[in-house]
PDB file of C-alpha atoms in Angstrom:
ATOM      1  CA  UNK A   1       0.000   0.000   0.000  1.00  0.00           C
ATOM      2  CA  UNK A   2       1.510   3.437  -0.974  1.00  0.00           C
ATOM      3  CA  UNK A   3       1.571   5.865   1.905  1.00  0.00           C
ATOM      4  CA  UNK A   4      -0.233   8.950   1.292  1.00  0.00           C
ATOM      5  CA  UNK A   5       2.497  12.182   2.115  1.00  0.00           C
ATOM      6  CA  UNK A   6       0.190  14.199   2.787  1.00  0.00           C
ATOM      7  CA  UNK A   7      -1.205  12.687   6.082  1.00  0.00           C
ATOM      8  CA  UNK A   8       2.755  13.082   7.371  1.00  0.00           C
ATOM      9  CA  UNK A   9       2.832  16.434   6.025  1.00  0.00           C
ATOM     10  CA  UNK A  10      -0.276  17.468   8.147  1.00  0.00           C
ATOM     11  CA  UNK A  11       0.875  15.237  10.954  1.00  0.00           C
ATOM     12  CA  UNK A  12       3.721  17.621  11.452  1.00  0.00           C
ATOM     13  CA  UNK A  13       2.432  20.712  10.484  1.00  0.00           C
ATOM     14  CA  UNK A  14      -0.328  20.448  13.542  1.00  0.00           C
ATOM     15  CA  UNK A  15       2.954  18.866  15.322  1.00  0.00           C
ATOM     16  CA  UNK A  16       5.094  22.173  15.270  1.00  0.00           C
ATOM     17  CA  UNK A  17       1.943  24.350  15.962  1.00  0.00           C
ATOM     18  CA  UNK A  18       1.923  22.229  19.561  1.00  0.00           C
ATOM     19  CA  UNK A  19       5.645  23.271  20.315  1.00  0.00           C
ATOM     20  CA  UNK A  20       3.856  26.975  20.509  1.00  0.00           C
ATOM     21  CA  UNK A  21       3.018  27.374  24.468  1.00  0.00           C
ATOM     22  CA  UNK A  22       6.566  26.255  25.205  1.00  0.00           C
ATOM     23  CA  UNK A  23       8.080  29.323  23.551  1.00  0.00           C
ATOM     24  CA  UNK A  24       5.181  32.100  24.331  1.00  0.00           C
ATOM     25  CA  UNK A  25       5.756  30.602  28.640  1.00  0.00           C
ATOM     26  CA  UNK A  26       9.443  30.450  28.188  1.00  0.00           C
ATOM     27  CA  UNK A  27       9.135  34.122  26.977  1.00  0.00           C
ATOM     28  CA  UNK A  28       6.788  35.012  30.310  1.00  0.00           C
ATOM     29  CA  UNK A  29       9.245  33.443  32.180  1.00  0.00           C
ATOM     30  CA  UNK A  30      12.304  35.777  31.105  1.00  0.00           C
ATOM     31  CA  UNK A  31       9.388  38.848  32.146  1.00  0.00           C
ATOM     32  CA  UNK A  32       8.454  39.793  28.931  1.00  0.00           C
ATOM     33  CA  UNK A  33       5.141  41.227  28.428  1.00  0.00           C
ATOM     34  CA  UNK A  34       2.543  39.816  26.157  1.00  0.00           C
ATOM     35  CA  UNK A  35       2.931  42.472  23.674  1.00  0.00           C
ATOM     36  CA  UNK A  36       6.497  42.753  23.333  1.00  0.00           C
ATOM     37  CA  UNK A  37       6.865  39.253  22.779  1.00  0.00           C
ATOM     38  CA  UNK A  38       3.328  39.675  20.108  1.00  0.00           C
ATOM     39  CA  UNK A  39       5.383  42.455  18.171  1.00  0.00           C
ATOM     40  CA  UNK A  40       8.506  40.348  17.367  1.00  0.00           C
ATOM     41  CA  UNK A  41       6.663  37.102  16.651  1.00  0.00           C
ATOM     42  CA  UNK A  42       4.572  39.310  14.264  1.00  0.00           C
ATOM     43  CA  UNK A  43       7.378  41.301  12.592  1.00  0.00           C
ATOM     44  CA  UNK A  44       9.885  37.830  12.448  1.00  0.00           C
ATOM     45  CA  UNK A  45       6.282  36.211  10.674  1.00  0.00           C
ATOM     46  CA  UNK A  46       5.822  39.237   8.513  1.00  0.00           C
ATOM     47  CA  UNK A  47       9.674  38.811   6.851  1.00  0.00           C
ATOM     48  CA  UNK A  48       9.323  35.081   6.690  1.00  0.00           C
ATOM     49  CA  UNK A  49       6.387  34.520   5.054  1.00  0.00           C
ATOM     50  CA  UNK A  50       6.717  37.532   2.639  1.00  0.00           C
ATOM     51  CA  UNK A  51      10.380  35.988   2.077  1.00  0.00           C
ATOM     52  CA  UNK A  52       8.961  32.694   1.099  1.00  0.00           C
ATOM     53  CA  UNK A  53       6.367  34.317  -0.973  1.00  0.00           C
ATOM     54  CA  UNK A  54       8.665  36.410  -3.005  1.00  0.00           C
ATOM     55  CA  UNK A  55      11.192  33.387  -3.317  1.00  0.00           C
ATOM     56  CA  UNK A  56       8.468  31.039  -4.339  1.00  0.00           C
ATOM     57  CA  UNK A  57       7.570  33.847  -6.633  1.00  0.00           C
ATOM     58  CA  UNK A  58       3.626  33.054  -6.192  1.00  0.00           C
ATOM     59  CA  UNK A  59       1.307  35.092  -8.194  1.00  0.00           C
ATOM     60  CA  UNK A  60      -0.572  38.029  -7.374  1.00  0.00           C
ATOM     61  CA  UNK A  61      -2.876  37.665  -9.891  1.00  0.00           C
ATOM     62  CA  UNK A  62      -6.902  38.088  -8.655  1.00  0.00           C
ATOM     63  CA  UNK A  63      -5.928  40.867  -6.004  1.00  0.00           C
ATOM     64  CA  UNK A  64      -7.549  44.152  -6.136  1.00  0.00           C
ATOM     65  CA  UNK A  65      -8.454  46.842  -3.136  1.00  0.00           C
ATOM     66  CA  UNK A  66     -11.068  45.839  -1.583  1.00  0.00           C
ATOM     67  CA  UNK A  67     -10.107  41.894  -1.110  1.00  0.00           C
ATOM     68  CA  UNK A  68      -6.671  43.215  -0.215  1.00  0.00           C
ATOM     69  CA  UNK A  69      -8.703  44.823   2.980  1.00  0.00           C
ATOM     70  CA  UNK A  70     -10.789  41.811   2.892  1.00  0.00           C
ATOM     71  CA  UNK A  71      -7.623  39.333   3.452  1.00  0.00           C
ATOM     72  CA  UNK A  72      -6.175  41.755   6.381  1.00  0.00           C
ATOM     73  CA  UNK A  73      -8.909  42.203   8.101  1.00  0.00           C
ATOM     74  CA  UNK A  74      -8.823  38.090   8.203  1.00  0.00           C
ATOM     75  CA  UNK A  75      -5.506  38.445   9.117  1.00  0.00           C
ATOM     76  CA  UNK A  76      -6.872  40.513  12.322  1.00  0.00           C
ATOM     77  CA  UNK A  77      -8.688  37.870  13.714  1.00  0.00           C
ATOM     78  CA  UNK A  78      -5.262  35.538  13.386  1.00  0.00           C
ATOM     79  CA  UNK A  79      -3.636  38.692  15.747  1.00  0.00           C
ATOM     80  CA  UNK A  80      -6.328  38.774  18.071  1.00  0.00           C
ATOM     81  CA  UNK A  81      -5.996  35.154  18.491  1.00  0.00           C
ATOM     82  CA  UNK A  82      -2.320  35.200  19.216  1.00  0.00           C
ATOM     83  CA  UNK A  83      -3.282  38.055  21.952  1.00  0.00           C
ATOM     84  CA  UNK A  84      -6.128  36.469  23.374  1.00  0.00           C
ATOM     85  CA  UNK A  85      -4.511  32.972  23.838  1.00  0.00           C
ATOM     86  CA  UNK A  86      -0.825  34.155  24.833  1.00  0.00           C
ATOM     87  CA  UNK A  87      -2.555  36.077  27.071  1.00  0.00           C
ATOM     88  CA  UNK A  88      -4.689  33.375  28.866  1.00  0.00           C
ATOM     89  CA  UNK A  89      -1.358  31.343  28.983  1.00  0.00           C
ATOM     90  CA  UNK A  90      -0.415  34.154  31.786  1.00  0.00           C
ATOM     91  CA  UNK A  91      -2.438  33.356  33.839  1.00  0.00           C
ATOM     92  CA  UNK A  92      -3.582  29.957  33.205  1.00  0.00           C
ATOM     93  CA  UNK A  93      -1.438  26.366  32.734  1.00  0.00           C
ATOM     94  CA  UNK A  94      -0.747  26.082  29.111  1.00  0.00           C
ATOM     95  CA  UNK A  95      -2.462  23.018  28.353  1.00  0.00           C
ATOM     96  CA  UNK A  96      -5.693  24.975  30.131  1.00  0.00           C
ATOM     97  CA  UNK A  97      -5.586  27.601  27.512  1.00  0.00           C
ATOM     98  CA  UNK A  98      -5.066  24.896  24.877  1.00  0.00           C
ATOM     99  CA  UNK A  99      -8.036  23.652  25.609  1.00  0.00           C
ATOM    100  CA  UNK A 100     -10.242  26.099  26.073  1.00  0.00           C
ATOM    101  CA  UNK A 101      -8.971  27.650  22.544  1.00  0.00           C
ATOM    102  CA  UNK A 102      -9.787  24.296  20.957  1.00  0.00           C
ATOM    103  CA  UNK A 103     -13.144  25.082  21.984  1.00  0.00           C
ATOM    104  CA  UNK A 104     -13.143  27.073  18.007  1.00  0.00           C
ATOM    105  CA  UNK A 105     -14.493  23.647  16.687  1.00  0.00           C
ATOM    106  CA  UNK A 106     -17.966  23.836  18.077  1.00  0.00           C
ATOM    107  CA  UNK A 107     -17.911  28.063  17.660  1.00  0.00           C
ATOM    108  CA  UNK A 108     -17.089  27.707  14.076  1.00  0.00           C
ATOM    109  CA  UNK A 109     -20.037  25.234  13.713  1.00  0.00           C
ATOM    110  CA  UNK A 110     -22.423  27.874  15.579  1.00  0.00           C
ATOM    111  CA  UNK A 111     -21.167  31.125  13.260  1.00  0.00           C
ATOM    112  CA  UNK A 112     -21.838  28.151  10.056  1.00  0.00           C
ATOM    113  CA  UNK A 113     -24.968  28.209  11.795  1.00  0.00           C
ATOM    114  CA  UNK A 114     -25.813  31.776  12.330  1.00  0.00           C
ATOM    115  CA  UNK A 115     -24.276  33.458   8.983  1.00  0.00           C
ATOM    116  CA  UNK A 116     -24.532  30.497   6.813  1.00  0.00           C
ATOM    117  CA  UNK A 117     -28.058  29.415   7.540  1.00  0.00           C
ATOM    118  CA  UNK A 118     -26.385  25.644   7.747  1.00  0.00           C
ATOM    119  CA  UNK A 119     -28.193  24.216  10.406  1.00  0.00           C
ATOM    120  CA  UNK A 120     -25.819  21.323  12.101  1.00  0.00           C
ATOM    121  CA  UNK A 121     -27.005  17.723  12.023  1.00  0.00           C
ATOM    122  CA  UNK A 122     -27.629  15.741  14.688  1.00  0.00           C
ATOM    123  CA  UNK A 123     -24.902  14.038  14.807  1.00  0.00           C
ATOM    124  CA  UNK A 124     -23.054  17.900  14.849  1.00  0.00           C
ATOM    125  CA  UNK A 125     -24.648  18.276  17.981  1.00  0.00           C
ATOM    126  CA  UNK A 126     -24.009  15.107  19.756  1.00  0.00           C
ATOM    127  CA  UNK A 127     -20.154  16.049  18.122  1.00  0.00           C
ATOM    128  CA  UNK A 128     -20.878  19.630  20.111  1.00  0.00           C
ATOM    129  CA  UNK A 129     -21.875  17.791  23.207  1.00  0.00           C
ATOM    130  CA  UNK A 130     -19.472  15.315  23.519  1.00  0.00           C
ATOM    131  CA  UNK A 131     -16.894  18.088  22.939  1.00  0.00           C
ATOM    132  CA  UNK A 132     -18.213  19.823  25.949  1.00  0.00           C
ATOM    133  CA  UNK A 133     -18.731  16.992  28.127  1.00  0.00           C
ATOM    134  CA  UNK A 134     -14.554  16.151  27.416  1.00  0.00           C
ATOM    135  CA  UNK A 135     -13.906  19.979  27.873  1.00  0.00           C
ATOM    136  CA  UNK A 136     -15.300  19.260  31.412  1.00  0.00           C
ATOM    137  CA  UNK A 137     -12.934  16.412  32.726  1.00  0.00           C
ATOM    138  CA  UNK A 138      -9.446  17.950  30.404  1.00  0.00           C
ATOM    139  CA  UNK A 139     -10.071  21.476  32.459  1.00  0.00           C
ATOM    140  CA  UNK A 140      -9.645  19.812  35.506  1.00  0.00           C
ATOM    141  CA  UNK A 141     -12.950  20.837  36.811  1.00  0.00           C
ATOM    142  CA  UNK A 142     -12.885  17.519  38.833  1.00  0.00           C
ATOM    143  CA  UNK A 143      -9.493  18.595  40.701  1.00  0.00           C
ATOM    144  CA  UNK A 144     -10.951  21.833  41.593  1.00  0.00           C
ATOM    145  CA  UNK A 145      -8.428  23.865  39.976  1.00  0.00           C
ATOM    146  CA  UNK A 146     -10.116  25.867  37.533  1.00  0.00           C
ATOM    147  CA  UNK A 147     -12.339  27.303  40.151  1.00  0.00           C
ATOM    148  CA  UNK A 148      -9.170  29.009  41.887  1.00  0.00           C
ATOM    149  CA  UNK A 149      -7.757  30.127  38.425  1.00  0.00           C
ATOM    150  CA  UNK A 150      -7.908  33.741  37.801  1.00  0.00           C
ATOM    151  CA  UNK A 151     -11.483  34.567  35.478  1.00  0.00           C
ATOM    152  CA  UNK A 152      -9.207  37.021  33.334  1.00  0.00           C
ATOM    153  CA  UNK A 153      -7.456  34.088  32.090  1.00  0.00           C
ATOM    154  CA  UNK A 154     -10.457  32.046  31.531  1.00  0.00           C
ATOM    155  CA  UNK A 155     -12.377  34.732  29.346  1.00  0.00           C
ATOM    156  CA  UNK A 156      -9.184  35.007  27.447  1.00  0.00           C
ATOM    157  CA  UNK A 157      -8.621  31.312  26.397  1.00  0.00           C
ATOM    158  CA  UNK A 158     -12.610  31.190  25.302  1.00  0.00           C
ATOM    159  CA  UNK A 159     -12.179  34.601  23.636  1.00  0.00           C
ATOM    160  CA  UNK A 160      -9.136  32.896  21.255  1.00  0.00           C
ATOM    161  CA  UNK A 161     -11.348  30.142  20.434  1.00  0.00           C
ATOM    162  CA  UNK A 162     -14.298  32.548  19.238  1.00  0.00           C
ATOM    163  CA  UNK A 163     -11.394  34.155  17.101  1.00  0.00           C
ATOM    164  CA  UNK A 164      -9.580  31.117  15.847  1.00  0.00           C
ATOM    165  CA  UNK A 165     -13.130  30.136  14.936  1.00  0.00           C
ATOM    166  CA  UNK A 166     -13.571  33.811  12.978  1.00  0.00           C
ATOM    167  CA  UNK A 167     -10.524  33.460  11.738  1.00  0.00           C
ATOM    168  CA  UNK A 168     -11.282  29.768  10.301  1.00  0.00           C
ATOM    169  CA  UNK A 169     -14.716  30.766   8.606  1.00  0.00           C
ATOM    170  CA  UNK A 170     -13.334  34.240   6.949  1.00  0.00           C
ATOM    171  CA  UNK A 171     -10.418  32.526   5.602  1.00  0.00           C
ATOM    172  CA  UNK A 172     -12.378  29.905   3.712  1.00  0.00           C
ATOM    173  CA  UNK A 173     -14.560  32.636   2.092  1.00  0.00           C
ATOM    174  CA  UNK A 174     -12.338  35.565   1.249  1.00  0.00           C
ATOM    175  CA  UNK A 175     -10.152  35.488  -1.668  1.00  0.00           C
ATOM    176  CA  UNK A 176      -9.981  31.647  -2.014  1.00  0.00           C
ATOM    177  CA  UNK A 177      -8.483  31.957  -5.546  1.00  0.00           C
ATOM    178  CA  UNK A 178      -6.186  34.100  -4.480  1.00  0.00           C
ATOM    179  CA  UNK A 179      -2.526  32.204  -4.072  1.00  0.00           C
ATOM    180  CA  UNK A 180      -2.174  30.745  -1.224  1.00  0.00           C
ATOM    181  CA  UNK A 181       1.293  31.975  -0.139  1.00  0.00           C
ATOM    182  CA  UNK A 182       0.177  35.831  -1.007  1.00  0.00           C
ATOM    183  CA  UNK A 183      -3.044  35.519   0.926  1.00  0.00           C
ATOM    184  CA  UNK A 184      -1.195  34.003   4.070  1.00  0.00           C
ATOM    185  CA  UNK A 185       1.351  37.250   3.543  1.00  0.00           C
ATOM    186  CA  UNK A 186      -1.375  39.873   3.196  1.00  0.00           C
ATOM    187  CA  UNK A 187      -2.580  38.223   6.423  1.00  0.00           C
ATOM    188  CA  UNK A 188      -0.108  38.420   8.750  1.00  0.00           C
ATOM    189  CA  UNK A 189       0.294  42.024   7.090  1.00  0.00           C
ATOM    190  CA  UNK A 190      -3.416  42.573   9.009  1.00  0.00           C
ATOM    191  CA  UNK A 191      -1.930  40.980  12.226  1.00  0.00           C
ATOM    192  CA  UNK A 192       0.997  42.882  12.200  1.00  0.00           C
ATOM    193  CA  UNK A 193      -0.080  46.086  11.762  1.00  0.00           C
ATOM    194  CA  UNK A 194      -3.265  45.191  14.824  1.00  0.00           C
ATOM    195  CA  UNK A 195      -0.597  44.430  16.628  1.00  0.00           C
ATOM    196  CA  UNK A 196       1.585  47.271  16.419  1.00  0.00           C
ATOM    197  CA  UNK A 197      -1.522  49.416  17.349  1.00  0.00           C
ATOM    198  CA  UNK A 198      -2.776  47.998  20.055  1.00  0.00           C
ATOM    199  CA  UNK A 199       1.003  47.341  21.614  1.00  0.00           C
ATOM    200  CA  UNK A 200       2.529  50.936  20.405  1.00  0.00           C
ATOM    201  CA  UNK A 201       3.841  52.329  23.621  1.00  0.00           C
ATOM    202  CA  UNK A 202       5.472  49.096  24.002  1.00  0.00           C
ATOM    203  CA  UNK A 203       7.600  49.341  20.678  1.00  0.00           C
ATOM    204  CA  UNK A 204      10.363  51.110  21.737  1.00  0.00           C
ATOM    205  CA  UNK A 205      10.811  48.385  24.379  1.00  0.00           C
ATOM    206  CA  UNK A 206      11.573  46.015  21.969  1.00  0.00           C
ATOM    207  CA  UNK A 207      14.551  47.722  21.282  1.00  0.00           C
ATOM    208  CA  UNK A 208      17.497  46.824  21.203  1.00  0.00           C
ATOM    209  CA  UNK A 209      16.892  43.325  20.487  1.00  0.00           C
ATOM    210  CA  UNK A 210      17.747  40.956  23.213  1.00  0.00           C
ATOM    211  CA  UNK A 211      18.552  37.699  23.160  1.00  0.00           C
ATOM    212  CA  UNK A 212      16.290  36.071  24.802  1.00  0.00           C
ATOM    213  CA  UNK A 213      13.211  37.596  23.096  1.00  0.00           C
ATOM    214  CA  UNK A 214      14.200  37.470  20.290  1.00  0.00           C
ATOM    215  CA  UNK A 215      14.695  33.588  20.723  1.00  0.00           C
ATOM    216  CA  UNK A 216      11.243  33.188  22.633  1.00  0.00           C
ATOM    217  CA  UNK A 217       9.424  35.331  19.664  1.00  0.00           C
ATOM    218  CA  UNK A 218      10.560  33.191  16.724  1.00  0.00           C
ATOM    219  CA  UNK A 219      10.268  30.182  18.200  1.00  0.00           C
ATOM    220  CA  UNK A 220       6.279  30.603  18.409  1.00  0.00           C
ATOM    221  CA  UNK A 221       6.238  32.713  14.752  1.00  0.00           C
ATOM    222  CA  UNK A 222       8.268  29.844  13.589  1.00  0.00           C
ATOM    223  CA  UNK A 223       5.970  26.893  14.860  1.00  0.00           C
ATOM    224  CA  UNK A 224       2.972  28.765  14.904  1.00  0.00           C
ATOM    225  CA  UNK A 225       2.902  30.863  11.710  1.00  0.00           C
ATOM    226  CA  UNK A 226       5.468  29.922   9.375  1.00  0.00           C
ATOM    227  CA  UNK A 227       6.208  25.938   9.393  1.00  0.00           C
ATOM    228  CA  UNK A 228       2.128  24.789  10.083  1.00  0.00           C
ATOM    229  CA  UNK A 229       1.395  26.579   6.759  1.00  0.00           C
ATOM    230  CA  UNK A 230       3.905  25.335   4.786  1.00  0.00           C
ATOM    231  CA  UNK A 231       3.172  21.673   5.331  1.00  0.00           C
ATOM    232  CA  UNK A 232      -0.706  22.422   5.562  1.00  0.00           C
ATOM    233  CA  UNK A 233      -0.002  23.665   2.077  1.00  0.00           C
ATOM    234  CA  UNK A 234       2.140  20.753   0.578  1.00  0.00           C
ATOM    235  CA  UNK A 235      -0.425  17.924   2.746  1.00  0.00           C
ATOM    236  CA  UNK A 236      -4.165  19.336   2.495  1.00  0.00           C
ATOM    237  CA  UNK A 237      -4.876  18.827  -0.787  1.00  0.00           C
ATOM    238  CA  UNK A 238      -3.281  15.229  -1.229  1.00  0.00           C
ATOM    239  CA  UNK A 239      -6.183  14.376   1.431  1.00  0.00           C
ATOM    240  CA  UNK A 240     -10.363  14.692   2.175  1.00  0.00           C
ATOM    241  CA  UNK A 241     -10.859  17.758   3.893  1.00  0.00           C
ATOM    242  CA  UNK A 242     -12.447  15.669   6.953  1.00  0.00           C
ATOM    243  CA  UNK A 243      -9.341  13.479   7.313  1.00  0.00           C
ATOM    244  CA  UNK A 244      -7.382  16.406   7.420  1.00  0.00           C
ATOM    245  CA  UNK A 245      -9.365  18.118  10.221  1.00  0.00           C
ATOM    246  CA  UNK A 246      -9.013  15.407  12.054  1.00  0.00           C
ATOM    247  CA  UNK A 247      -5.144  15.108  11.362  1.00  0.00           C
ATOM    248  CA  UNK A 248      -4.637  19.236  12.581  1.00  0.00           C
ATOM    249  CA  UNK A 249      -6.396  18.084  15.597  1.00  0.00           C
ATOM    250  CA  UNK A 250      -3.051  16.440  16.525  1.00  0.00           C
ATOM    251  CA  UNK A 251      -2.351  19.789  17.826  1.00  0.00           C
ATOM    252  CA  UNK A 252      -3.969  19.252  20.602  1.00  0.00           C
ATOM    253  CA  UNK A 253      -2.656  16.157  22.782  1.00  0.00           C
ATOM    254  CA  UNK A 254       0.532  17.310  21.397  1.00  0.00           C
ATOM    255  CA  UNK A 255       0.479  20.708  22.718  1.00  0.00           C
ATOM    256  CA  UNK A 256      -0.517  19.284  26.072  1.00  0.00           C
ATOM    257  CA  UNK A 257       2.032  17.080  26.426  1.00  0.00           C
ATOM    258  CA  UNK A 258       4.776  19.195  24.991  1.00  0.00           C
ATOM    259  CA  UNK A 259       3.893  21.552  28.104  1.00  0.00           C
ATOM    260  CA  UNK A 260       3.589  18.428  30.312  1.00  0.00           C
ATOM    261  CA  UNK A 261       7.549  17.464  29.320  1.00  0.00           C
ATOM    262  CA  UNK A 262       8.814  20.553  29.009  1.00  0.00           C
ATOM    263  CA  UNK A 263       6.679  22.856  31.349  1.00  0.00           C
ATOM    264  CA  UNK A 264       6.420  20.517  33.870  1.00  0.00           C
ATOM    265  CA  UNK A 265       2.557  20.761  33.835  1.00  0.00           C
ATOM    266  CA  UNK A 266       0.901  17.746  35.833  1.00  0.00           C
ATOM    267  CA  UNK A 267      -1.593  16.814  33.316  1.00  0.00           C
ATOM    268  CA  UNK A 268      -4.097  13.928  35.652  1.00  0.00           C
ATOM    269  CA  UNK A 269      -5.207  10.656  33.862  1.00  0.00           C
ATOM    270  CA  UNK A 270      -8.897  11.837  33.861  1.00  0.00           C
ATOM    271  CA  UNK A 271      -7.643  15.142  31.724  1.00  0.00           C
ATOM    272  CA  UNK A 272      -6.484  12.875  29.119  1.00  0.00           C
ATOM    273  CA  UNK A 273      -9.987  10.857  29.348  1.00  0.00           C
ATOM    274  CA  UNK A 274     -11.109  14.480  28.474  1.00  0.00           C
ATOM    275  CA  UNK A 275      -9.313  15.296  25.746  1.00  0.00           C
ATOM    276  CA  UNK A 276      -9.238  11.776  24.116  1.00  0.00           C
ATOM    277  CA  UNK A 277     -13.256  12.504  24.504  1.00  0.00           C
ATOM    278  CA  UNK A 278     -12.491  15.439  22.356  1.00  0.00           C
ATOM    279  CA  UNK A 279     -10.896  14.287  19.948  1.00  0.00           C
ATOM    280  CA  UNK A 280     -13.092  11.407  19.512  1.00  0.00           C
ATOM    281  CA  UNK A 281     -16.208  14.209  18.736  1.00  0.00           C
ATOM    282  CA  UNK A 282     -14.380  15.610  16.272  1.00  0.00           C
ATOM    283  CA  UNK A 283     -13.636  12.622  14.107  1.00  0.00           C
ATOM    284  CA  UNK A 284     -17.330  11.416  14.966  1.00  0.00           C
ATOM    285  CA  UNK A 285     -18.069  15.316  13.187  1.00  0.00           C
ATOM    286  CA  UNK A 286     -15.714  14.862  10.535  1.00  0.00           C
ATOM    287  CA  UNK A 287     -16.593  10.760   9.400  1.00  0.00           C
ATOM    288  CA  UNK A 288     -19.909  10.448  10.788  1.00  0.00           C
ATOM    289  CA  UNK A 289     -22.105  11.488   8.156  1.00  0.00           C
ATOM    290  CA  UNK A 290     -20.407   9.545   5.600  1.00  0.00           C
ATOM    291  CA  UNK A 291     -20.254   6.639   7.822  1.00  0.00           C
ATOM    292  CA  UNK A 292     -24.426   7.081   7.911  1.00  0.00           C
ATOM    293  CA  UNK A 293     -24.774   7.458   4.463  1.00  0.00           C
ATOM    294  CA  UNK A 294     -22.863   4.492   3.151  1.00  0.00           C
ATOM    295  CA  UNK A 295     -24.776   2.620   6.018  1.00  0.00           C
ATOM    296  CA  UNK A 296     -27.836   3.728   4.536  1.00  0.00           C
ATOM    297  CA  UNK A 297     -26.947   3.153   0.988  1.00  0.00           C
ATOM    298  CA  UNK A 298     -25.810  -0.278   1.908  1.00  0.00           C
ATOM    299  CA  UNK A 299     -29.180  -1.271   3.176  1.00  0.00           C
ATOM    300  CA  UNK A 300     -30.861   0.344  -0.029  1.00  0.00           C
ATOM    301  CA  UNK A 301     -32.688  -2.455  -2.041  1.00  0.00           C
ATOM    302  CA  UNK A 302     -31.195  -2.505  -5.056  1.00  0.00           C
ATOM    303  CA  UNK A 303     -33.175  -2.151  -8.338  1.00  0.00           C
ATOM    304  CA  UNK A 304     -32.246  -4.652 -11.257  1.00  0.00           C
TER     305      UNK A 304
END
């Protein structure tokens, strides 16, 4: 049997992107803020994947003004994510705000719902459920922790998940034909110039340079922004688009126990119940309905 590169190619692609939290909490450690280490992440991003894009030569062909604005303004919601779920790893455990940002799977189904008129199936809902239901043993509700975690950090991690989810829905509707590599440019374009905004009296912090951030900043642009993308782009279409959202899902354990290893996060037995729970509802999302319909077409009488 010939093994299909592209399920490696997404494998490590959602791989790298769970290296992120170790970089963003190494960079809290040193006593950088959230937006100093936000503006080099986004300005080491910015020359990357505009580097790659002019290397690779990709076209510009289809852009015009207004999907120009279109694509940065999607590129916002990528910046607010970074803010929003850096920020909740301040306050909270990293593989916490992990999972409270995965919580974009069922959000993206409800803005589907609300924007898209696409009411979910059942077996969406029982996905949506079940997600929740593993959400509530991974947080460690049972251990009483989250109760004495501060509520900034909390709102936070769901806000990044509302985002991500934003983020996820825009990008699948706004300039689609639009290369790839020149729409993932214009968008961190968006992010870095929300960024700079929002974090302008903290610019001239930045500078000089030092060591340190710089190393803790490029480590999460690196794994987060730069190497997911390029091996989404290479793996996603050699795959279904249901096999690979369950592949980028990866993300998730792996983030958890990166911080576990590395961190030194105690991540309890019943957490893992949780997020294997998760993980399950999302596959169940992805295969389900084609799992029913083949059922039902197998018990279809056939006609001579």
């Amino acid at each position: 049997m010939k093994f299909n590169k592209g399920i490696l190619f997404i494998l490590l692609g959602a791989s790298f992107f769970g290296f992120t939290p170790i970089f963003a909490k190494i960079g809290f450690s040193h006593g950088y803020t959230l937006g100093q280490i936000n503006i080099v992440q986004m300005m080491v991003s910015f020359v990357l994947l505009w580097g790659f894009t002019l290397i690779k030569r990709a076209s510009f062909k289809g852009l015009h003004v207004k999907n120009i604005l279109q694509i940065m303004a999607t590129g916002c919601l990528i910046g607010l994510t970074s803010i929003f779920y850096y920020g909740s790893m301040q306050y909270l455990p990293a593989s916490l705000a992990i999972i409270l940002m995965f919580q974009f799977v069922w959000v993206g189904i409800i803005l589907e719902w609300i924007f898209m008129k696409m009411k979910p199936a059942r077996i969406t809902v029982l996905s949506i459920v079940l997600i929740l239901f593993g959400v509530f043993f991974a947080s460690n509700v049972i251990g009483g922790e989250i109760q004495s975690l501060p509520i900034k950090g909390l709102i936070l991690g769901i806000l990044s998940a509302f985002t991500y989810a934003g983020f996820i829905f825009c990008s699948g509707k706004v300039a689609v034909k639009v290369d790839a590599w020149t729409r993932s440019s214009i968008m961190v374009t968006g992010s870095a110039i929300l960024v700079l905004i929002l974090f302008m009296g903290e610019i001239p912090s930045v500078l000089p340079l030092e060591r340190d951030l710089f190393a803790s900043a490029a480590g999460v642009s690196l794994f987060g922004a730069v190497l997911p993308p390029l091996f989404y782009a290479a793996g996603a279409p050699l795959v279904s688009g249901g096999v690979a959202n369950i592949l980028t899902s990866v993300e998730l354990p792996i983030a958890i126990l990166s911080a576990s290893l590395f961190l030194s996060e105690s991540v309890a037995l019943y957490q893992w119940f949780g997020i294997g729970i998760i993980l399950g509802a999302i596959a169940l999302n992805e295969l389900g309905p084609n799992w029913i319909r083949k059922r039902r077409q197998n018990r279809a009488p056939s006609r001579e």
